[in-house]
CSV table of C-alpha atoms in Angstrom, one decimal:
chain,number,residue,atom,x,y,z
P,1,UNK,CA,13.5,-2.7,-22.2
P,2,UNK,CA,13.1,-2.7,-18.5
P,3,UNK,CA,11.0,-4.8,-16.8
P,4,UNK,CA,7.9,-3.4,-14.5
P,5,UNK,CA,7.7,-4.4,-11.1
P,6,UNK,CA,4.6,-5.3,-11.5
P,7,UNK,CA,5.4,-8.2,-13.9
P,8,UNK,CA,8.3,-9.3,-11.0
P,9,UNK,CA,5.8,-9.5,-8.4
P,10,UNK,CA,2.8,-11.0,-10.5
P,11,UNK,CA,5.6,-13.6,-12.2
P,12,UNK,CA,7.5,-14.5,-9.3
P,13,UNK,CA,5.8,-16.9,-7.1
P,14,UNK,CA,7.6,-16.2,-3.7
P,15,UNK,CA,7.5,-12.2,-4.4
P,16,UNK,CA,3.8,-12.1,-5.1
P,17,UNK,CA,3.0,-14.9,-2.0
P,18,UNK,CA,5.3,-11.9,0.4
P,19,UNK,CA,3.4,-9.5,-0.8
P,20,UNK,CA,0.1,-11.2,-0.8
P,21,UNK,CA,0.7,-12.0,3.0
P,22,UNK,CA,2.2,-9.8,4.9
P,23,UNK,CA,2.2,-7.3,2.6
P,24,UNK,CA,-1.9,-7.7,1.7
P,25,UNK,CA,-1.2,-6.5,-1.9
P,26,UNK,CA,-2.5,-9.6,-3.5
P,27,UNK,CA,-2.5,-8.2,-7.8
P,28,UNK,CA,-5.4,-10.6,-9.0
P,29,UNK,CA,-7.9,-8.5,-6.4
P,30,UNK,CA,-8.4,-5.1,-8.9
P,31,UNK,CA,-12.1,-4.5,-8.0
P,32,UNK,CA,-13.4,-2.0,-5.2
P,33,UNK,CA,-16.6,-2.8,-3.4
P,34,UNK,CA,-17.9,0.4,-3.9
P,35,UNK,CA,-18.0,2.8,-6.9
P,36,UNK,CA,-15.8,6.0,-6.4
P,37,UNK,CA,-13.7,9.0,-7.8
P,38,UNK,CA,-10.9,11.3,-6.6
P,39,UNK,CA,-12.8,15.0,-6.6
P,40,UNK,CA,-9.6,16.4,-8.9
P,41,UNK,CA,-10.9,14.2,-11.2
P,42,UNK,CA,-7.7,12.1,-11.7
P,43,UNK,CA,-8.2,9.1,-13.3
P,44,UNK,CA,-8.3,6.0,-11.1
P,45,UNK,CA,-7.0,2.5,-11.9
P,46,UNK,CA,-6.7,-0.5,-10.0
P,47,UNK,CA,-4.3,-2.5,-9.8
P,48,UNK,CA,-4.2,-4.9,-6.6
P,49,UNK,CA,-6.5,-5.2,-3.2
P,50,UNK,CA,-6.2,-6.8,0.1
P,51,UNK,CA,-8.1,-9.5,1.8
P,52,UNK,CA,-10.7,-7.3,3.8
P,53,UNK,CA,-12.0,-5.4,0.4
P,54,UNK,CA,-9.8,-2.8,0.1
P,55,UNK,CA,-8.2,-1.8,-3.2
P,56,UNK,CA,-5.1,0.4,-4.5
P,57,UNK,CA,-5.4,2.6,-7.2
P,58,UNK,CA,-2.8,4.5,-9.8
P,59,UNK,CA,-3.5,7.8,-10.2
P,60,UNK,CA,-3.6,10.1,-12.7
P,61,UNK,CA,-1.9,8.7,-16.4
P,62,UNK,CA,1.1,6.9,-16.6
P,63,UNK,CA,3.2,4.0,-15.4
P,64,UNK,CA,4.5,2.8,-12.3
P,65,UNK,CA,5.4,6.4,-11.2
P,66,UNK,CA,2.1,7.3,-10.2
P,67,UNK,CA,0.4,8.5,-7.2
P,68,UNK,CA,-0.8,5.4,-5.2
P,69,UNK,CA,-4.1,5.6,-2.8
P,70,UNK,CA,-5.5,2.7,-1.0
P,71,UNK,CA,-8.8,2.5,-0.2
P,72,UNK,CA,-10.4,0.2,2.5
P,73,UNK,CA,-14.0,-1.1,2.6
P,74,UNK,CA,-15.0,1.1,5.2
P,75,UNK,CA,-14.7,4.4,4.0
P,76,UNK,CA,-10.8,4.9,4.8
P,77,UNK,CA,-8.7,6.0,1.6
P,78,UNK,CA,-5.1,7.6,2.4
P,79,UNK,CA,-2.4,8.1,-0.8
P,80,UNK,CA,0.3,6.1,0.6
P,81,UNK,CA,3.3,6.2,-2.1
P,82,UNK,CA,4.6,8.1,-5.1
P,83,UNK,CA,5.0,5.9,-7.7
P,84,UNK,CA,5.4,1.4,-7.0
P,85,UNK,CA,8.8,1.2,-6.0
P,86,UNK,CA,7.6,3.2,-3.3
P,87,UNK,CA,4.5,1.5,-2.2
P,88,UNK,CA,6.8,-1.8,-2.3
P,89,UNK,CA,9.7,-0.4,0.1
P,90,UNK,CA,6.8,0.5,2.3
P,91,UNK,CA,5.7,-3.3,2.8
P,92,UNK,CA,8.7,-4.4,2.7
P,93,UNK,CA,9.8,-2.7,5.5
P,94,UNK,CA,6.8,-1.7,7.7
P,95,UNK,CA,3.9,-4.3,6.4
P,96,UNK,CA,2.0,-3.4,9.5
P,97,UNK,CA,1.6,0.0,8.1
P,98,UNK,CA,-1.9,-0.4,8.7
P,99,UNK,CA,-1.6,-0.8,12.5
P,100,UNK,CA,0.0,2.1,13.0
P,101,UNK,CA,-2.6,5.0,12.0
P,102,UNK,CA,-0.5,7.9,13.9
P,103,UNK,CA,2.7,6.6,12.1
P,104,UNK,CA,4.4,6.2,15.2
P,105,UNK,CA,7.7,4.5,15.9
P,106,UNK,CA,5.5,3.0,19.1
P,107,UNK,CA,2.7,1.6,16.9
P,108,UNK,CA,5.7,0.1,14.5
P,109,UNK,CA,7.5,-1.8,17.7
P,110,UNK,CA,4.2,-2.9,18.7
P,111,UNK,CA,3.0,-4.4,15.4
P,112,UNK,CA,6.1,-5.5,14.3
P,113,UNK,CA,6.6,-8.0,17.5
P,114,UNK,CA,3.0,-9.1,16.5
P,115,UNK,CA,4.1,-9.9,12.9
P,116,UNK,CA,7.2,-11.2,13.9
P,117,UNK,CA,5.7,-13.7,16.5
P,118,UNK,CA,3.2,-14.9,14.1
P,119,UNK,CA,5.8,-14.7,11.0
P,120,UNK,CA,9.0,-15.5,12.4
P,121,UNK,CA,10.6,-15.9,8.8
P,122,UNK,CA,9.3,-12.8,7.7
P,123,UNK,CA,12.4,-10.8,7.5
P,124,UNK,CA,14.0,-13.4,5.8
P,125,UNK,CA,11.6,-13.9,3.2
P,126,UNK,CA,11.4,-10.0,3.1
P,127,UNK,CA,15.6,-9.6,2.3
P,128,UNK,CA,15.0,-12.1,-0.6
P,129,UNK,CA,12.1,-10.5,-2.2
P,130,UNK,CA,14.0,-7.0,-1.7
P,131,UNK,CA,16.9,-8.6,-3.4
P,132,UNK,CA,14.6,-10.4,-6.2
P,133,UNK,CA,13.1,-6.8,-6.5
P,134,UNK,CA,16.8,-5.2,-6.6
P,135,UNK,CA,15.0,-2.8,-4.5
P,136,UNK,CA,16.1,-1.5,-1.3
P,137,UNK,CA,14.4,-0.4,1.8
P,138,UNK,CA,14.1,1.6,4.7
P,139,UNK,CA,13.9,1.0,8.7
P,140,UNK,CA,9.9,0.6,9.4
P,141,UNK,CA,10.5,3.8,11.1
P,142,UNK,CA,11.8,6.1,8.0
P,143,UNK,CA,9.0,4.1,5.9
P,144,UNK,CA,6.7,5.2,8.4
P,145,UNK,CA,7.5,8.8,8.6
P,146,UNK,CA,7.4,8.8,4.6
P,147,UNK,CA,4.1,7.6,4.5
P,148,UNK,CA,2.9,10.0,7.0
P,149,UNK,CA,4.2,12.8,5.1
P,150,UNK,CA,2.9,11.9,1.7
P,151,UNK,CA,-0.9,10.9,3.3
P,152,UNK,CA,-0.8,14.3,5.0
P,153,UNK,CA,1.1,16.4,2.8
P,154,UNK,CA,0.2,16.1,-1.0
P,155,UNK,CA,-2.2,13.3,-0.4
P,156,UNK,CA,-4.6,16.1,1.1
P,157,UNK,CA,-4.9,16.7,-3.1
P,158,UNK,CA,-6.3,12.9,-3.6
P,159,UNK,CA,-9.9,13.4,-2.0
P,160,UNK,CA,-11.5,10.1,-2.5
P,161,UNK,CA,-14.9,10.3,-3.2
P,162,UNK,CA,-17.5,7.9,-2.7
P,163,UNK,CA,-20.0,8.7,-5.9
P,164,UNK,CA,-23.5,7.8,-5.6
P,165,UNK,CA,-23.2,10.1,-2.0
P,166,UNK,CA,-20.7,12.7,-3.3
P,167,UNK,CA,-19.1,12.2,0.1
P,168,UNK,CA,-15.2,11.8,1.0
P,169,UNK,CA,-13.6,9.2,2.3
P,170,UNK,CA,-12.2,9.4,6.0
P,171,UNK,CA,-8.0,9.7,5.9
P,172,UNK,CA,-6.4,6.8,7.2
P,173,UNK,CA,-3.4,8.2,8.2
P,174,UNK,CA,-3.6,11.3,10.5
């Protein structure tokens, strides 16, 4: 039986402190601030937020290999990843994902000197989680351009709704 990457990251301490910070995908934060739905009518579930209220969801049924949308507390949803091991080569290589809304390889040199300056171990710490994950990952750059395409390509299909308006969220990535 193999084991989810989930369970690595909530039972190792160091994986699930990267991924807390800089990663802000901290697993014991599962509830969004607001009540919502995708408009396909997906199911939604939970699994981890971040430290400013925001919240990623599985879609659809299944395991790991789901769809994966954030969405922030501010009316910003954007699918970022198809399936976990995605979403985790994402922070693992570009953590400032958030920073860089055009998916830019400018807005990645800028936020990565940012996180490096305030982090200067990061890329250590992120080689051992990678290898704790047995996962490997891309430049910031390729991890950027793959999460452009997914929030602009088939995330287009994951229209987060916010329920008691009936309006969408605003896409994060554009």
């Amino acid at each position: 039986m193999t084991t989810s990457l989930l369970a690595i990251v909530r039972d190792r301490a160091a994986v699930a402190d990267y991924f807390r910070w800089p990663g802000e995908l901290d697993l014991t934060r599962t509830e969004h601030v607001e009540p919502v739905h995708l408009a396909s009518g997906l199911r939604l579930e939970a699994f981890a937020g971040d430290g400013g209220g925001g919240t990623y969801f599985f879609c659809g049924e299944g395991g790991e290999g789901r769809p994966i949308l954030f969405a922030d507390s501010e009316g910003g949803a954007a699918l970022l990843a198809v399936g976990l091991p995605e979403l985790l080569r994402l922070l693992l290589a570009a953590p400032w994902w958030r920073d860089c809304p055009t998916c830019t390889a400018e807005e990645s040199d800028e936020a990565a000197v940012e996180y490096l300056e305030d982090e200067p171990a990061l890329l250590a710490a992120r080689d051992t989680v990678a290898a704790t994950l047995g996962l490997t990952y891309p430049t910031a750059a390729e991890a950027l351009a793959r999460l452009h395409l997914t929030a602009t390509g088939i995330g287009r299909e994951f229209d987060l709704i916010y329920t008691p308006e009936g309006t969408s969220y605003r896409p994060l990535i554009g």
